[in-house]
PDB file of C-alpha atoms in Angstrom:
ATOM      1  CA  MET A  23     -12.542  -4.380   1.880  1.00  0.00           C
ATOM      2  CA  LEU A  24      -9.373  -4.526   0.034  1.00  0.00           C
ATOM      3  CA  ILE A  25      -6.244  -3.276   1.740  1.00  0.00           C
ATOM      4  CA  PRO A  26      -2.765  -3.651   0.158  1.00  0.00           C
ATOM      5  CA  PRO A  27      -0.222  -5.152   2.443  1.00  0.00           C
ATOM      6  CA  THR A  28       1.517  -1.784   2.986  1.00  0.00           C
ATOM      7  CA  GLY A  29      -1.723  -0.058   3.841  1.00  0.00           C
ATOM      8  CA  LEU A  30      -2.540  -2.766   6.327  1.00  0.00           C
ATOM      9  CA  PHE A  31       0.909  -2.437   7.850  1.00  0.00           C
ATOM     10  CA  SER A  32       0.233   1.318   8.145  1.00  0.00           C
ATOM     11  CA  ILE A  33      -3.109   0.944   9.814  1.00  0.00           C
ATOM     12  CA  ILE A  34      -1.632  -1.723  12.400  1.00  0.00           C
ATOM     13  CA  ASN A  35       1.314   0.496  13.134  1.00  0.00           C
ATOM     14  CA  ALA A  36      -0.677   3.658  13.872  1.00  0.00           C
ATOM     15  CA  LYS A  37      -3.209   1.702  16.218  1.00  0.00           C
ATOM     16  CA  ILE A  38      -0.226  -0.013  18.009  1.00  0.00           C
ATOM     17  CA  ARG A  39       1.384   3.476  18.624  1.00  0.00           C
ATOM     18  CA  TYR A  40      -1.918   4.701  20.072  1.00  0.00           C
ATOM     19  CA  PHE A  41      -2.499   1.747  22.250  1.00  0.00           C
ATOM     20  CA  VAL A  42       0.841   1.635  23.617  1.00  0.00           C
ATOM     21  CA  SER A  43       0.496   5.310  24.512  1.00  0.00           C
ATOM     22  CA  ARG A  44      -3.040   5.102  25.719  1.00  0.00           C
ATOM     23  CA  LYS A  45      -3.330   8.865  25.231  1.00  0.00           C
ATOM     24  CA  ASP A  46      -5.235  10.583  22.469  1.00  0.00           C
ATOM     25  CA  ASN A  47      -3.148  13.695  22.548  1.00  0.00           C
ATOM     26  CA  ILE A  48       0.300  11.806  21.964  1.00  0.00           C
ATOM     27  CA  ALA A  49       3.143  13.844  20.521  1.00  0.00           C
ATOM     28  CA  SER A  50       3.263  11.261  17.809  1.00  0.00           C
ATOM     29  CA  ASP A  51       1.749  11.828  14.466  1.00  0.00           C
ATOM     30  CA  TYR A  52      -0.776   9.051  15.231  1.00  0.00           C
ATOM     31  CA  ALA A  53      -3.677   8.977  17.617  1.00  0.00           C
ATOM     32  CA  LEU A  54      -6.996   7.359  17.667  1.00  0.00           C
ATOM     33  CA  SER A  55      -8.856  10.498  16.743  1.00  0.00           C
ATOM     34  CA  GLY A  56      -6.942  10.593  13.577  1.00  0.00           C
ATOM     35  CA  PHE A  57      -8.959   7.633  12.157  1.00  0.00           C
ATOM     36  CA  ASN A  58     -12.198   8.188  10.092  1.00  0.00           C
ATOM     37  CA  GLU A  59     -15.244   6.023  10.151  1.00  0.00           C
ATOM     38  CA  TYR A  60     -13.637   3.761   7.361  1.00  0.00           C
ATOM     39  CA  GLY A  61     -10.610   3.051   9.274  1.00  0.00           C
ATOM     40  CA  ASP A  62      -8.293   5.387   7.243  1.00  0.00           C
ATOM     41  CA  TYR A  63      -5.814   7.440   9.098  1.00  0.00           C
ATOM     42  CA  CYS A  64      -6.656  10.965   7.913  1.00  0.00           C
ATOM     43  CA  LYS A  65      -5.215  13.326  10.419  1.00  0.00           C
ATOM     44  CA  HIS A  66      -2.158  13.800   8.298  1.00  0.00           C
ATOM     45  CA  TRP A  67      -3.955  14.674   5.105  1.00  0.00           C
ATOM     46  CA  GLY A  68      -3.792  18.625   5.412  1.00  0.00           C
ATOM     47  CA  LEU A  69      -0.185  18.522   6.852  1.00  0.00           C
ATOM     48  CA  GLU A  70       3.025  19.238   5.006  1.00  0.00           C
ATOM     49  CA  GLY A  71       4.846  16.096   3.819  1.00  0.00           C
ATOM     50  CA  LYS A  72       8.031  15.069   5.649  1.00  0.00           C
ATOM     51  CA  LYS A  73      11.486  15.196   3.858  1.00  0.00           C
ATOM     52  CA  LEU A  74      12.201  11.601   2.492  1.00  0.00           C
ATOM     53  CA  SER A  75      15.395  10.291   1.550  1.00  0.00           C
ATOM     54  CA  ILE A  76      15.940   8.066  -1.471  1.00  0.00           C
ATOM     55  CA  PRO A  77      15.064   4.445  -0.389  1.00  0.00           C
ATOM     56  CA  LEU A  78      17.588   1.641  -0.467  1.00  0.00           C
ATOM     57  CA  LYS A  79      17.205  -0.924  -3.316  1.00  0.00           C
ATOM     58  CA  LEU A  80      16.142  -4.321  -2.174  1.00  0.00           C
ATOM     59  CA  LYS A  81      18.959  -6.968  -2.736  1.00  0.00           C
ATOM     60  CA  GLN A  82      16.735  -9.718  -3.998  1.00  0.00           C
ATOM     61  CA  PHE A  83      13.325 -11.228  -4.429  1.00  0.00           C
ATOM     62  CA  ASN A  84      12.123 -13.309  -1.364  1.00  0.00           C
ATOM     63  CA  HIS A  85      11.367 -16.462  -3.123  1.00  0.00           C
ATOM     64  CA  PRO A  86      10.307 -18.486   0.002  1.00  0.00           C
ATOM     65  CA  PHE A  87       7.815 -15.688   0.796  1.00  0.00           C
ATOM     66  CA  GLY A  88       6.539 -15.571  -2.813  1.00  0.00           C
ATOM     67  CA  GLU A  89       5.924 -19.410  -2.942  1.00  0.00           C
ATOM     68  CA  TYR A  90       4.139 -18.978   0.450  1.00  0.00           C
ATOM     69  CA  PHE A  91       2.027 -16.081  -0.987  1.00  0.00           C
ATOM     70  CA  VAL A  92       1.109 -17.924  -4.264  1.00  0.00           C
ATOM     71  CA  LYS A  93       0.149 -21.053  -2.193  1.00  0.00           C
ATOM     72  CA  THR A  94      -2.083 -19.062   0.160  1.00  0.00           C
ATOM     73  CA  ILE A  95      -3.793 -16.837  -2.573  1.00  0.00           C
ATOM     74  CA  LYS A  96      -4.568 -20.089  -4.714  1.00  0.00           C
ATOM     75  CA  GLU A  97      -6.131 -21.708  -1.574  1.00  0.00           C
ATOM     76  CA  LEU A  98      -8.074 -18.491  -0.842  1.00  0.00           C
ATOM     77  CA  LYS A  99      -9.329 -18.203  -4.590  1.00  0.00           C
ATOM     78  CA  ASN A 100     -11.083 -21.543  -3.967  1.00  0.00           C
ATOM     79  CA  GLN A 101     -13.427 -19.741  -1.353  1.00  0.00           C
ATOM     80  CA  CYS A 102     -13.626 -16.365  -2.906  1.00  0.00           C
ATOM     81  CA  GLN A 103     -12.677 -13.831  -5.515  1.00  0.00           C
ATOM     82  CA  VAL A 104      -9.119 -12.559  -4.897  1.00  0.00           C
ATOM     83  CA  VAL A 105      -7.877  -9.353  -6.474  1.00  0.00           C
ATOM     84  CA  ILE A 106      -4.223  -8.342  -6.167  1.00  0.00           C
ATOM     85  CA  ILE A 107      -3.721  -4.502  -6.147  1.00  0.00           C
ATOM     86  CA  PRO A 108      -0.301  -2.939  -6.391  1.00  0.00           C
ATOM     87  CA  PRO A 109       0.188  -0.369  -3.884  1.00  0.00           C
ATOM     88  CA  VAL A 110       0.500   3.275  -4.289  1.00  0.00           C
ATOM     89  CA  ILE A 111       4.147   4.540  -4.394  1.00  0.00           C
ATOM     90  CA  ARG A 112       6.093   7.747  -4.734  1.00  0.00           C
ATOM     91  CA  GLU A 113       7.802   8.235  -8.078  1.00  0.00           C
ATOM     92  CA  SER A 114      11.530   8.290  -6.892  1.00  0.00           C
ATOM     93  CA  ALA A 115      10.930   5.189  -4.647  1.00  0.00           C
ATOM     94  CA  PHE A 116       9.402   3.453  -7.700  1.00  0.00           C
ATOM     95  CA  ARG A 117      12.247   4.177  -9.915  1.00  0.00           C
ATOM     96  CA  VAL A 118      14.825   2.721  -7.390  1.00  0.00           C
ATOM     97  CA  HIS A 119      12.372  -0.449  -6.928  1.00  0.00           C
ATOM     98  CA  GLU A 120      11.291  -0.619 -10.450  1.00  0.00           C
ATOM     99  CA  ASN A 121      13.347  -3.848 -11.283  1.00  0.00           C
ATOM    100  CA  ASN A 122      11.955  -5.503  -8.091  1.00  0.00           C
ATOM    101  CA  ALA A 123       8.332  -4.398  -9.076  1.00  0.00           C
ATOM    102  CA  GLU A 124       8.797  -6.111 -12.439  1.00  0.00           C
ATOM    103  CA  LYS A 125      10.243  -9.232 -10.889  1.00  0.00           C
ATOM    104  CA  ILE A 126       7.332  -9.365  -8.684  1.00  0.00           C
ATOM    105  CA  ASN A 127       4.842  -8.695 -11.494  1.00  0.00           C
ATOM    106  CA  THR A 128       6.460 -11.579 -13.542  1.00  0.00           C
ATOM    107  CA  PHE A 129       6.394 -13.888 -10.783  1.00  0.00           C
ATOM    108  CA  LEU A 130       2.701 -13.267 -10.242  1.00  0.00           C
ATOM    109  CA  LEU A 131       1.977 -13.651 -13.892  1.00  0.00           C
ATOM    110  CA  GLU A 132       3.887 -16.952 -14.181  1.00  0.00           C
ATOM    111  CA  ASN A 133       1.822 -18.301 -10.960  1.00  0.00           C
ATOM    112  CA  ASP A 134      -1.459 -17.156 -12.561  1.00  0.00           C
ATOM    113  CA  ILE A 135      -2.288 -14.611  -9.865  1.00  0.00           C
ATOM    114  CA  PRO A 136      -1.509 -11.224 -11.719  1.00  0.00           C
ATOM    115  CA  PHE A 137      -1.919  -7.808 -10.360  1.00  0.00           C
ATOM    116  CA  LEU A 138      -5.085  -6.145 -11.348  1.00  0.00           C
ATOM    117  CA  VAL A 139      -2.876  -3.368 -13.166  1.00  0.00           C
ATOM    118  CA  PRO A 140       0.727  -3.139 -13.717  1.00  0.00           C
ATOM    119  CA  PRO A 141       2.622  -1.727 -10.816  1.00  0.00           C
ATOM    120  CA  GLN A 142       3.612   1.353 -12.423  1.00  0.00           C
ATOM    121  CA  THR A 143      -0.150   2.373 -12.600  1.00  0.00           C
ATOM    122  CA  HIS A 144      -0.236   3.674  -8.972  1.00  0.00           C
ATOM    123  CA  VAL A 145       3.023   5.774  -9.162  1.00  0.00           C
ATOM    124  CA  VAL A 146       2.359   9.170  -7.642  1.00  0.00           C
ATOM    125  CA  PRO A 147       4.565  12.481  -7.641  1.00  0.00           C
ATOM    126  CA  ASP A 148       6.761  12.773  -4.753  1.00  0.00           C
ATOM    127  CA  GLU A 149       4.988  15.460  -3.378  1.00  0.00           C
ATOM    128  CA  TYR A 150       1.826  13.194  -2.657  1.00  0.00           C
ATOM    129  CA  ALA A 151       3.848  11.318  -0.033  1.00  0.00           C
ATOM    130  CA  TYR A 152       3.642  12.162   3.439  1.00  0.00           C
ATOM    131  CA  ASP A 153       6.078  10.229   5.673  1.00  0.00           C
ATOM    132  CA  THR A 154       6.929   6.978   3.742  1.00  0.00           C
ATOM    133  CA  ASP A 155       7.185   5.805   0.107  1.00  0.00           C
ATOM    134  CA  TYR A 156       3.838   4.417   0.547  1.00  0.00           C
ATOM    135  CA  HIS A 157       2.078   6.676   2.781  1.00  0.00           C
ATOM    136  CA  VAL A 158       0.395   9.532   0.990  1.00  0.00           C
ATOM    137  CA  ASN A 159      -1.096  12.741   1.609  1.00  0.00           C
ATOM    138  CA  ARG A 160      -4.946  13.758   0.658  1.00  0.00           C
ATOM    139  CA  LYS A 161      -3.867  14.188  -2.956  1.00  0.00           C
ATOM    140  CA  GLY A 162      -2.415  10.728  -2.985  1.00  0.00           C
ATOM    141  CA  VAL A 163      -5.324   9.243  -1.338  1.00  0.00           C
ATOM    142  CA  ASP A 164      -7.698  10.847  -3.745  1.00  0.00           C
ATOM    143  CA  PHE A 165      -5.561   9.616  -6.750  1.00  0.00           C
ATOM    144  CA  TYR A 166      -5.441   6.033  -5.482  1.00  0.00           C
ATOM    145  CA  THR A 167      -9.069   5.741  -4.507  1.00  0.00           C
ATOM    146  CA  THR A 168     -10.014   7.041  -7.867  1.00  0.00           C
ATOM    147  CA  CYS A 169      -7.737   4.404  -9.609  1.00  0.00           C
ATOM    148  CA  ILE A 170      -9.094   1.670  -7.460  1.00  0.00           C
ATOM    149  CA  ILE A 171     -12.686   2.429  -8.011  1.00  0.00           C
ATOM    150  CA  LYS A 172     -12.174   2.440 -11.886  1.00  0.00           C
ATOM    151  CA  GLU A 173     -10.114  -0.604 -11.768  1.00  0.00           C
ATOM    152  CA  LEU A 174     -12.680  -2.673  -9.619  1.00  0.00           C
ATOM    153  CA  LYS A 175     -15.833  -1.627 -11.551  1.00  0.00           C
ATOM    154  CA  ASP A 176     -15.189  -4.354 -14.140  1.00  0.00           C
ATOM    155  CA  VAL A 177     -14.021  -6.987 -11.549  1.00  0.00           C
ATOM    156  CA  ILE A 178     -16.885  -6.553  -8.792  1.00  0.00           C
ATOM    157  CA  LYS A 179     -20.330  -7.419 -10.213  1.00  0.00           C
TER     158      LYS A 179
END
């Protein structure tokens, strides 16, 4: 199963919130009953999105982490096929982070571990966002899932 780093963070965050509360009827948006059989948190899919502010621009590319990431991925590629997929992101956030996304894209290309598709491929309308720039509602999930299926067809044989 391929999970973008932001998706993994969302899953971990939701599960931690649940286990800390130890209740299934917590006031939070997250509860164990909100996960489907695939591990997706889907309880919010039918809910109205939350008002999001314009994100702050990141100051710089984190080169030490980039080098660590490249080293780790290259080691992993010796053991299995690795596919790096950019995350889904709402349009207004992508506009703020577009230069950063391009720097990351260039860095990965220079290190021979490119994204499967350009980062702008998974930009969605703002109304597809639920409560963060990367956490999307059902329309966003359907869009991203459709993209991933199409993109992986030629990669996974």
